[in-house]
Short mmCIF file of C-alpha atoms in Angstrom, two decimals:
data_model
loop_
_atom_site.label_atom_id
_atom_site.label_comp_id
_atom_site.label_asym_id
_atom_site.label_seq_id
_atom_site.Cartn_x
_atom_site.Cartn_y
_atom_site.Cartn_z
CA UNK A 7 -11.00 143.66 38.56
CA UNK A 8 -10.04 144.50 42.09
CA UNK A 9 -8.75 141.77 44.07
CA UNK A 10 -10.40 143.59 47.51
CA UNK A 11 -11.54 146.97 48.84
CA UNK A 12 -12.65 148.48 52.20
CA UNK A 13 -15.32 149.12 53.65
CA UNK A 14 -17.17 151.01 56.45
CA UNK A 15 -17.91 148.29 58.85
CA UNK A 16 -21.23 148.97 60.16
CA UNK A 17 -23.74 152.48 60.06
CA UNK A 18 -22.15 154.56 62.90
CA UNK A 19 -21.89 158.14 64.18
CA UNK A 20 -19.51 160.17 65.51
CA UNK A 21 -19.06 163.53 66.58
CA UNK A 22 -16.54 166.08 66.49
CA UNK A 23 -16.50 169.92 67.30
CA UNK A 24 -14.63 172.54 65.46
CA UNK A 25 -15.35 176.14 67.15
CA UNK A 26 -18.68 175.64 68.85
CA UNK A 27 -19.63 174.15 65.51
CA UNK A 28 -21.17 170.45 65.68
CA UNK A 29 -20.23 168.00 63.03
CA UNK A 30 -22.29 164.63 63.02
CA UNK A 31 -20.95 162.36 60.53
CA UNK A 32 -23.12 159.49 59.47
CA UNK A 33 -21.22 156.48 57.99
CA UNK A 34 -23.09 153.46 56.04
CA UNK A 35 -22.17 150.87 53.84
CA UNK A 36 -24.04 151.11 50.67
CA UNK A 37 -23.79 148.06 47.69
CA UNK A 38 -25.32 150.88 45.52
CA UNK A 39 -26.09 154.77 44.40
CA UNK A 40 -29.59 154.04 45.25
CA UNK A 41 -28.92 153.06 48.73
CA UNK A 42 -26.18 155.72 49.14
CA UNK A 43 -29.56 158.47 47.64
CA UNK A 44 -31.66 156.58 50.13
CA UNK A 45 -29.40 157.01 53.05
CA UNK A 46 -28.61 160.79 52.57
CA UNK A 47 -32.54 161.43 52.31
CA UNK A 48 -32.82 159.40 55.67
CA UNK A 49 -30.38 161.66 57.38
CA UNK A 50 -31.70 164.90 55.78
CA UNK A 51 -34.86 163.87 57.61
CA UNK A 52 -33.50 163.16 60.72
CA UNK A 53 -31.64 166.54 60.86
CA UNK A 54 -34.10 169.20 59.50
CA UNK A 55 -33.07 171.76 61.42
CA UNK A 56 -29.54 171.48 60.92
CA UNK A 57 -27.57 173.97 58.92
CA UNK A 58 -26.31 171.54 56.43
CA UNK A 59 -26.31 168.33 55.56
CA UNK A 60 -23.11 167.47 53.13
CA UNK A 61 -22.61 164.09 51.36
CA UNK A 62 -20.30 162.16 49.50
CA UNK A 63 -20.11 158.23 48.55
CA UNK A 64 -18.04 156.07 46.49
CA UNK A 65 -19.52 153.17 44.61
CA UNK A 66 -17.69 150.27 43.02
CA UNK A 67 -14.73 148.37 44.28
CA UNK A 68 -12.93 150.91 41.49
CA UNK A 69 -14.69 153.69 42.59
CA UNK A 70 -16.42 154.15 39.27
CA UNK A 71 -19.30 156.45 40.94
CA UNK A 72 -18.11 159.38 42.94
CA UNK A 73 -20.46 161.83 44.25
CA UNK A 74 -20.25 164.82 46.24
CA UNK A 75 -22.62 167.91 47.73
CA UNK A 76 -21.72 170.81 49.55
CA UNK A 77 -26.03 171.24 50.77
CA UNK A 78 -25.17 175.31 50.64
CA UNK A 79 -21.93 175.69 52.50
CA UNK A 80 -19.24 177.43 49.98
CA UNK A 81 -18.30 175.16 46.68
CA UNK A 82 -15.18 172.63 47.25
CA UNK A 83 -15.36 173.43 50.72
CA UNK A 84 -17.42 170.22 52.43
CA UNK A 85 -18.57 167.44 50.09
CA UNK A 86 -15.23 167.00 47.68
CA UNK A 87 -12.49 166.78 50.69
CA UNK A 88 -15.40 164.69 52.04
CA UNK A 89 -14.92 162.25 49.14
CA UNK A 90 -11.14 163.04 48.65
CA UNK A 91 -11.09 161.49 52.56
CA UNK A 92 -12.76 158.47 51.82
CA UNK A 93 -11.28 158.14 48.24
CA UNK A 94 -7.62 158.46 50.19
CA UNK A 95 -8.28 156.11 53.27
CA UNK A 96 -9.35 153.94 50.12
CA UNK A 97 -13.45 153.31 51.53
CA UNK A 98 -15.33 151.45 48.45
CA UNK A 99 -19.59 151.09 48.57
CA UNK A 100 -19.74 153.73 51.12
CA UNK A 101 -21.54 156.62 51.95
CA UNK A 102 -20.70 159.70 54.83
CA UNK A 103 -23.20 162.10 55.45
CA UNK A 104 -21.66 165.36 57.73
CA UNK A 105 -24.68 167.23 59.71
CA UNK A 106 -23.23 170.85 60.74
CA UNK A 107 -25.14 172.27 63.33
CA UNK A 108 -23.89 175.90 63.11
CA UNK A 109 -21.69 177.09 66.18
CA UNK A 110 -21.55 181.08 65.41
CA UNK A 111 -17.95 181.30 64.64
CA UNK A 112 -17.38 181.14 60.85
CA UNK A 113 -14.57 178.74 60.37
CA UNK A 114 -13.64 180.27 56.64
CA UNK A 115 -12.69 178.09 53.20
CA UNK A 116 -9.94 176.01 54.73
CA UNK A 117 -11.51 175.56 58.26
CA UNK A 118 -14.56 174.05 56.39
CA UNK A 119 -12.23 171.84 54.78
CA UNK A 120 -10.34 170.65 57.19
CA UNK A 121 -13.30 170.23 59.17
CA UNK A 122 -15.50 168.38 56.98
CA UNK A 123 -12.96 166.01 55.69
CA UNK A 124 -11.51 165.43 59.42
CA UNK A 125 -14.93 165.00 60.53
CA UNK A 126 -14.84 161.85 58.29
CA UNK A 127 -11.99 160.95 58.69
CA UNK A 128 -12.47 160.31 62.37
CA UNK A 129 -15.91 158.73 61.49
CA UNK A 130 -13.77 156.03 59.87
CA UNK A 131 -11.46 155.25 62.71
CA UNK A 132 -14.57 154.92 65.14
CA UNK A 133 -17.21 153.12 63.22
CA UNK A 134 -13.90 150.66 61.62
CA UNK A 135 -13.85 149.19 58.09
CA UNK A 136 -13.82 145.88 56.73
CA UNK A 137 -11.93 144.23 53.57
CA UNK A 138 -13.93 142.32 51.19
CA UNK A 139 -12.03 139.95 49.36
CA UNK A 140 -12.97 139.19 45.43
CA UNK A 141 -14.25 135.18 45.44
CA UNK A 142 -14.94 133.17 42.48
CA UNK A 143 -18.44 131.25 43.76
CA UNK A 144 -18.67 127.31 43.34
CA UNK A 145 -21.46 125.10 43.75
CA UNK A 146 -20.48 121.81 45.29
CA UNK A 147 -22.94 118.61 44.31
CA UNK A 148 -22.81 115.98 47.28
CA UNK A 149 -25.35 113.51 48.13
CA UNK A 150 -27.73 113.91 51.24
CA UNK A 151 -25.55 111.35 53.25
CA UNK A 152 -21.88 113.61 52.92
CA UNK A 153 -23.19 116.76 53.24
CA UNK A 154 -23.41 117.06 56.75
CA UNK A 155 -19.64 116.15 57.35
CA UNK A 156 -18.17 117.93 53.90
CA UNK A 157 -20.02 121.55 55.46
CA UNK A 158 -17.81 120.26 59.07
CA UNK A 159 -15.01 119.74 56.92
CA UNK A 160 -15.20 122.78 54.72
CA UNK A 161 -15.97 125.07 57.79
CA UNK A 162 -12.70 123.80 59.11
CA UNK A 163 -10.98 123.95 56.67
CA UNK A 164 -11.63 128.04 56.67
CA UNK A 165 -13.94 128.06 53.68
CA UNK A 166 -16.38 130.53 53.21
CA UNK A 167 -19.81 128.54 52.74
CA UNK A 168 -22.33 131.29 51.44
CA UNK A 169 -25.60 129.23 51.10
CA UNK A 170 -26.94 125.39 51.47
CA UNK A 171 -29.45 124.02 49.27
CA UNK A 172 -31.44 120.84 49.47
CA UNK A 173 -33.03 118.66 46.87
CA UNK A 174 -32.46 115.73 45.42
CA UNK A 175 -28.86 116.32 46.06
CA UNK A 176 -27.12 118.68 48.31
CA UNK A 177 -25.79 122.06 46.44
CA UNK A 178 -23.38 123.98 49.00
CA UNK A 179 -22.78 127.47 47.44
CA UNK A 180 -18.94 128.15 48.51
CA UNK A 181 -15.82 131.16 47.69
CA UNK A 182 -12.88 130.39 46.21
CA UNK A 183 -10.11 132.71 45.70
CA UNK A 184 -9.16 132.10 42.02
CA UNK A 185 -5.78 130.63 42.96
CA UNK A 186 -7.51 127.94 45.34
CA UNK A 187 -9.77 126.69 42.56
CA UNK A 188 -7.13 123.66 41.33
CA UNK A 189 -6.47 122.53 45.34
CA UNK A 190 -9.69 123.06 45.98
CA UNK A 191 -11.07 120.66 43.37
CA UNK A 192 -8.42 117.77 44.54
CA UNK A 193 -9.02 118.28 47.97
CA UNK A 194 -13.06 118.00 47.48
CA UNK A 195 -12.11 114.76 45.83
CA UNK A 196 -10.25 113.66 48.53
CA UNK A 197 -13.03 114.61 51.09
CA UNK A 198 -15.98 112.89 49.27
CA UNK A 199 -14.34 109.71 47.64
CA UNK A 200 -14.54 111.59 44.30
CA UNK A 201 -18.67 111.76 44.24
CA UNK A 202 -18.92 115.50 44.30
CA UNK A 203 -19.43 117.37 41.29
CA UNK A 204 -17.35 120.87 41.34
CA UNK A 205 -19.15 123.87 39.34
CA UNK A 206 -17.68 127.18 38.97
CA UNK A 207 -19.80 130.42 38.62
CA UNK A 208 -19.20 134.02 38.70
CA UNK A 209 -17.32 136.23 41.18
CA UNK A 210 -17.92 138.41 44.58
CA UNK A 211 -16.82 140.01 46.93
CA UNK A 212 -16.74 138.76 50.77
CA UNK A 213 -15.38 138.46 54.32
CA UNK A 214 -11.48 138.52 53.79
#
């Protein structure tokens, strides 16, 4: 399993023009293929009148689902280097859509190319990307009266505290890298005079 991955940071836009031709590249984190679908639909819709509309995503912080469409321009020419961009800059759970708005000066196989796969390459500097760091999630088990100070302490302490939940005890949802888990568990000792209760669940991804 993948120890991180990048991602885009936020849905942006950016331009770029490549003889008179407009290229609108859409960038968008998507968790997965459905949401990458849903997003190139949104943009299709958005840009009816534009002369294509070219996608690619990558799903899976091993980029197990790769997809790519060339929306009529020649084959190879605008939706693989589109992935082969995002697959090189190393972009996981994303998805770039490039709008061409059609400039009257045919730009031939490798202008397409190098003007697809630019276009999101660019996209990426400008909208930024984020790594997202693989966490083993742990529920910590405090009573009401320390679980005000141990979410202080853990917040200080840099932790990464994903949810709170209160009952008849307090359950504080938290990330671990797997190589904290053993300090973690003496320092949470420490913290609480030994009356929390550590419990170790499955893994994500988050903030790094």
């Amino acid at each position: 399993m993948q120890e991180q991955y990048l991602t885009v940071a936020r849905e942006g836009v950016h331009e770029t023009e490549v003889n008179r031709s407009r290229f609108l590249c859409a960038l968008a984190p998507a968790a997965t293929e459905r949401e990458a679908q849903d997003f190139v639909a949104r943009v299709r819709r958005e840009h009816p009148t534009a002369t294509h509309n070219c996608f690619a995503y990558v799903i899976g912080a091993d980029a197990a689902v790769q997809r790519a469409g060339d929306d009529g321009e020649p084959g190879g020419t605008a939706g693989v280097p589109m992935l082969q961009m995002l697959l090189r800059r190393e972009v996981r759970y994303a998805v770039a859509v490039v709008t061409r708005y059609y400039g009257g000066v045919k730009l031939g196989a490798g202008g397409l190319i190098r003007a697809y796969g630019g276009a999101v390459g660019e996209a990426l500097d400008a909208v930024g990307t984020v790594t997202r760091r693989r966490f083993r999630l742990a529920t910590v088990t405090v009573d009401h009266q320390r679980a005000g100070r141990l979410q202080n302490d853990l917040r200080a302490a840099g932790r990464s505290v994903r949810d709170v939940r209160y009952a008849d005890a307090v359950r504080i949802e938290v990330g671990l890298p797997d190589a904290d888990v053993d300090a973690f568990r003496g320092w949470l000792a420490d913290a609480t005079a030994g009356t929390a209760a550590l419990e170790l669940g499955g893994e994500a991804y988050g903030d790094g």
